[in-house]
PDB file of C-alpha atoms in Angstrom:
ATOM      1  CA  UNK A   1      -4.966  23.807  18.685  1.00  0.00           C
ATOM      2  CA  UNK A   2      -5.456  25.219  15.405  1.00  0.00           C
ATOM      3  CA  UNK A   3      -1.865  25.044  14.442  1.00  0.00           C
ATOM      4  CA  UNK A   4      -1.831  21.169  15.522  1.00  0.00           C
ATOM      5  CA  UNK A   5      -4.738  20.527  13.416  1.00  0.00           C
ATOM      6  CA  UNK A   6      -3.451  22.536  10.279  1.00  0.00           C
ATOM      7  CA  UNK A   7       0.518  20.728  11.086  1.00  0.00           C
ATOM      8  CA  UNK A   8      -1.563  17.059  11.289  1.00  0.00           C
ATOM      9  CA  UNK A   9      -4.166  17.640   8.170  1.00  0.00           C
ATOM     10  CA  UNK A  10      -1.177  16.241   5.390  1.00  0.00           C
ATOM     11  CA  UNK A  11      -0.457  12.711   8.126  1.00  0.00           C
ATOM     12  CA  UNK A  12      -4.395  12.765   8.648  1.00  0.00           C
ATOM     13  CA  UNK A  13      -4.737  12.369   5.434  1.00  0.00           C
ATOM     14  CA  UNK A  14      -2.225   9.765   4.359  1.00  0.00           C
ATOM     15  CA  UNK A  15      -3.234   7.350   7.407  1.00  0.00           C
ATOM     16  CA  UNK A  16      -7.350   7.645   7.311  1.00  0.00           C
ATOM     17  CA  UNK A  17      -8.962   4.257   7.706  1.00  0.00           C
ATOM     18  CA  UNK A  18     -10.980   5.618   4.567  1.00  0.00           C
ATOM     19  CA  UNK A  19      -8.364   4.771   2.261  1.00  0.00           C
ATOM     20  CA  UNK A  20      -7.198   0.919   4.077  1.00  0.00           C
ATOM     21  CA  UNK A  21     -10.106  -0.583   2.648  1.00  0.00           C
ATOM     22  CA  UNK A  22      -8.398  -3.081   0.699  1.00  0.00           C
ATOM     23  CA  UNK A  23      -6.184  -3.779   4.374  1.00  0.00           C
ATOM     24  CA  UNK A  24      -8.967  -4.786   6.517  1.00  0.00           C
ATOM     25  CA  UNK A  25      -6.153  -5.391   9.947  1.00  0.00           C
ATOM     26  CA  UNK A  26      -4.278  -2.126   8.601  1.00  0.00           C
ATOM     27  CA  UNK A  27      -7.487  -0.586   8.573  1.00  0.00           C
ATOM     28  CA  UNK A  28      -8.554  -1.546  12.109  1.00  0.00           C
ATOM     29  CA  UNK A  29      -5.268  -0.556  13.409  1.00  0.00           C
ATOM     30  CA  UNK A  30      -5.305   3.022  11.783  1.00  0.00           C
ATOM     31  CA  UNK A  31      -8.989   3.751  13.175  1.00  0.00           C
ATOM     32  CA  UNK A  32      -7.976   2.618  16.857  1.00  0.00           C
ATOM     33  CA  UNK A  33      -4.403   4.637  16.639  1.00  0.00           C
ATOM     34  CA  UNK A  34      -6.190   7.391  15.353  1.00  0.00           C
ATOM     35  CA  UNK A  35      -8.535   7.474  17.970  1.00  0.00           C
ATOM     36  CA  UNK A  36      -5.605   7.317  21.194  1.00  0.00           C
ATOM     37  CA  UNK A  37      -3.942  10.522  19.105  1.00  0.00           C
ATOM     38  CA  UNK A  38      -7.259  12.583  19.043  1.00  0.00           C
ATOM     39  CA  UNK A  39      -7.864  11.602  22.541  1.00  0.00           C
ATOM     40  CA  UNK A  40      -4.274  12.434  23.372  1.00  0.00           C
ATOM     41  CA  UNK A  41      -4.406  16.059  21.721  1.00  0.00           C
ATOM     42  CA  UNK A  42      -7.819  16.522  23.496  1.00  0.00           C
ATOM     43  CA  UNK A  43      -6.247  15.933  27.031  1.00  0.00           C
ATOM     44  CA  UNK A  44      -3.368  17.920  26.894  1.00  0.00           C
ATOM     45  CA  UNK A  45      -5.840  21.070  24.746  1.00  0.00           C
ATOM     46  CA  UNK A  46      -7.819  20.401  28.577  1.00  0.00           C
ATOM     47  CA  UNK A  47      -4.662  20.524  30.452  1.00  0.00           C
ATOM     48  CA  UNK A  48      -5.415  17.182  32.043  1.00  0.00           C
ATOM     49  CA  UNK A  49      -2.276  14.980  30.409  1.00  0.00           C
ATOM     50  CA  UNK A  50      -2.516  11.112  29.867  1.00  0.00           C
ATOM     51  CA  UNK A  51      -0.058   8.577  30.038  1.00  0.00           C
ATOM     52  CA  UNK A  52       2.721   8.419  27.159  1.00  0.00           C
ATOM     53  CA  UNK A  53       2.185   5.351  24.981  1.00  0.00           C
ATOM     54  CA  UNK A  54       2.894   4.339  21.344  1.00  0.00           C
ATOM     55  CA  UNK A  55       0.455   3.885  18.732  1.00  0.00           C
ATOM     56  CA  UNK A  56       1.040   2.388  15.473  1.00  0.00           C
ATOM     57  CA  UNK A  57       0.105   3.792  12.004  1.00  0.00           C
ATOM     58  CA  UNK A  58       0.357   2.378   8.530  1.00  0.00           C
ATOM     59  CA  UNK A  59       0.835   4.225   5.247  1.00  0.00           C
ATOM     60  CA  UNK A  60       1.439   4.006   1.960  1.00  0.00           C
ATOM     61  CA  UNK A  61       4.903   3.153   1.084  1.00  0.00           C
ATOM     62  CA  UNK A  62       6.085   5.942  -1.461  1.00  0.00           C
ATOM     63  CA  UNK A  63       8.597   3.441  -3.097  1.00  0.00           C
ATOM     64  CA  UNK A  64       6.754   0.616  -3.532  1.00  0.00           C
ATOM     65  CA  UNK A  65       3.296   1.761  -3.944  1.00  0.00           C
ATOM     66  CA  UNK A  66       1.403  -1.624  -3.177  1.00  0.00           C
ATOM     67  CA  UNK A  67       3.179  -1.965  -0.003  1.00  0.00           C
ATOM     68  CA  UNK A  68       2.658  -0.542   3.420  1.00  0.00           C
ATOM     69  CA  UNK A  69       4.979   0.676   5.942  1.00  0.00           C
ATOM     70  CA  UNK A  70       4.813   0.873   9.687  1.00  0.00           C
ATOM     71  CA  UNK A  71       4.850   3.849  11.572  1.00  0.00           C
ATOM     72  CA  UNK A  72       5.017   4.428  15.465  1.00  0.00           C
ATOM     73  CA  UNK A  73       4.433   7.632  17.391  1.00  0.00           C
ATOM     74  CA  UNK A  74       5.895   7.858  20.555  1.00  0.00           C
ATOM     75  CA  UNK A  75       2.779  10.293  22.498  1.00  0.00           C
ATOM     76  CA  UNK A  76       4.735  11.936  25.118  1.00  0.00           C
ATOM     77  CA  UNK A  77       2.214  13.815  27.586  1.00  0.00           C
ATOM     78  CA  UNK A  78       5.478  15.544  29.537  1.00  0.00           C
ATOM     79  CA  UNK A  79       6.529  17.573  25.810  1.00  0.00           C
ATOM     80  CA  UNK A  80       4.648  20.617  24.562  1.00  0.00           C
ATOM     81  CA  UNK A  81       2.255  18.989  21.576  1.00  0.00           C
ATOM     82  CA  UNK A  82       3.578  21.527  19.641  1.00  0.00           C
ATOM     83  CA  UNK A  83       6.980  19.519  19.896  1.00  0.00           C
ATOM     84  CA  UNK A  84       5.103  15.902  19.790  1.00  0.00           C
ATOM     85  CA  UNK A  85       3.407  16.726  16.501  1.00  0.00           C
ATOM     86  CA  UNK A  86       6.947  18.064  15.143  1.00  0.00           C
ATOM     87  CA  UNK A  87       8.588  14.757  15.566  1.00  0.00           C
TER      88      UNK A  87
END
């Protein structure tokens, strides 16, 4: 679990509702995504998998640095979280 958390700190970072403020909705999404992926890694660090779903993310756009992009994660509780953080 430590590895996870070290692997995630970088996309924790670059997706924290702390730095949407000016995107209230983006915001709001971010917090509730973030929240299904902590939940997720907590279930399968218990051994007690949930269901596979998708949660949405936005970021900063590296190109165009007053837009944001979407990102999706596809949380897949059959694959080792090892390989779910990986892709």
């Amino acid at each position: 679990s430590q590895e996870v958390a070290t692997a995630l700190r970088p996309f924790i970072f670059s997706i924290h509702p702390d730095r949407f403020w000016r995107y209230p909705k983006e915001k709001t999404v971010n917090e509730a995504s973030l929240k299904r992926l902590n939940e997720f890694l907590e279930s399968n660090r218990n051994h007690n998998p949930c269901e596979n779903e998708t949660v949405t993310f936005y970021m900063q756009n590296k190109e165009k640095s007053h837009d944001l992009k979407m990102v999706k994660i596809r949380l897949n509780s059959s694959e080792n979280v090892n390989s779910n953080v990986h892709k």
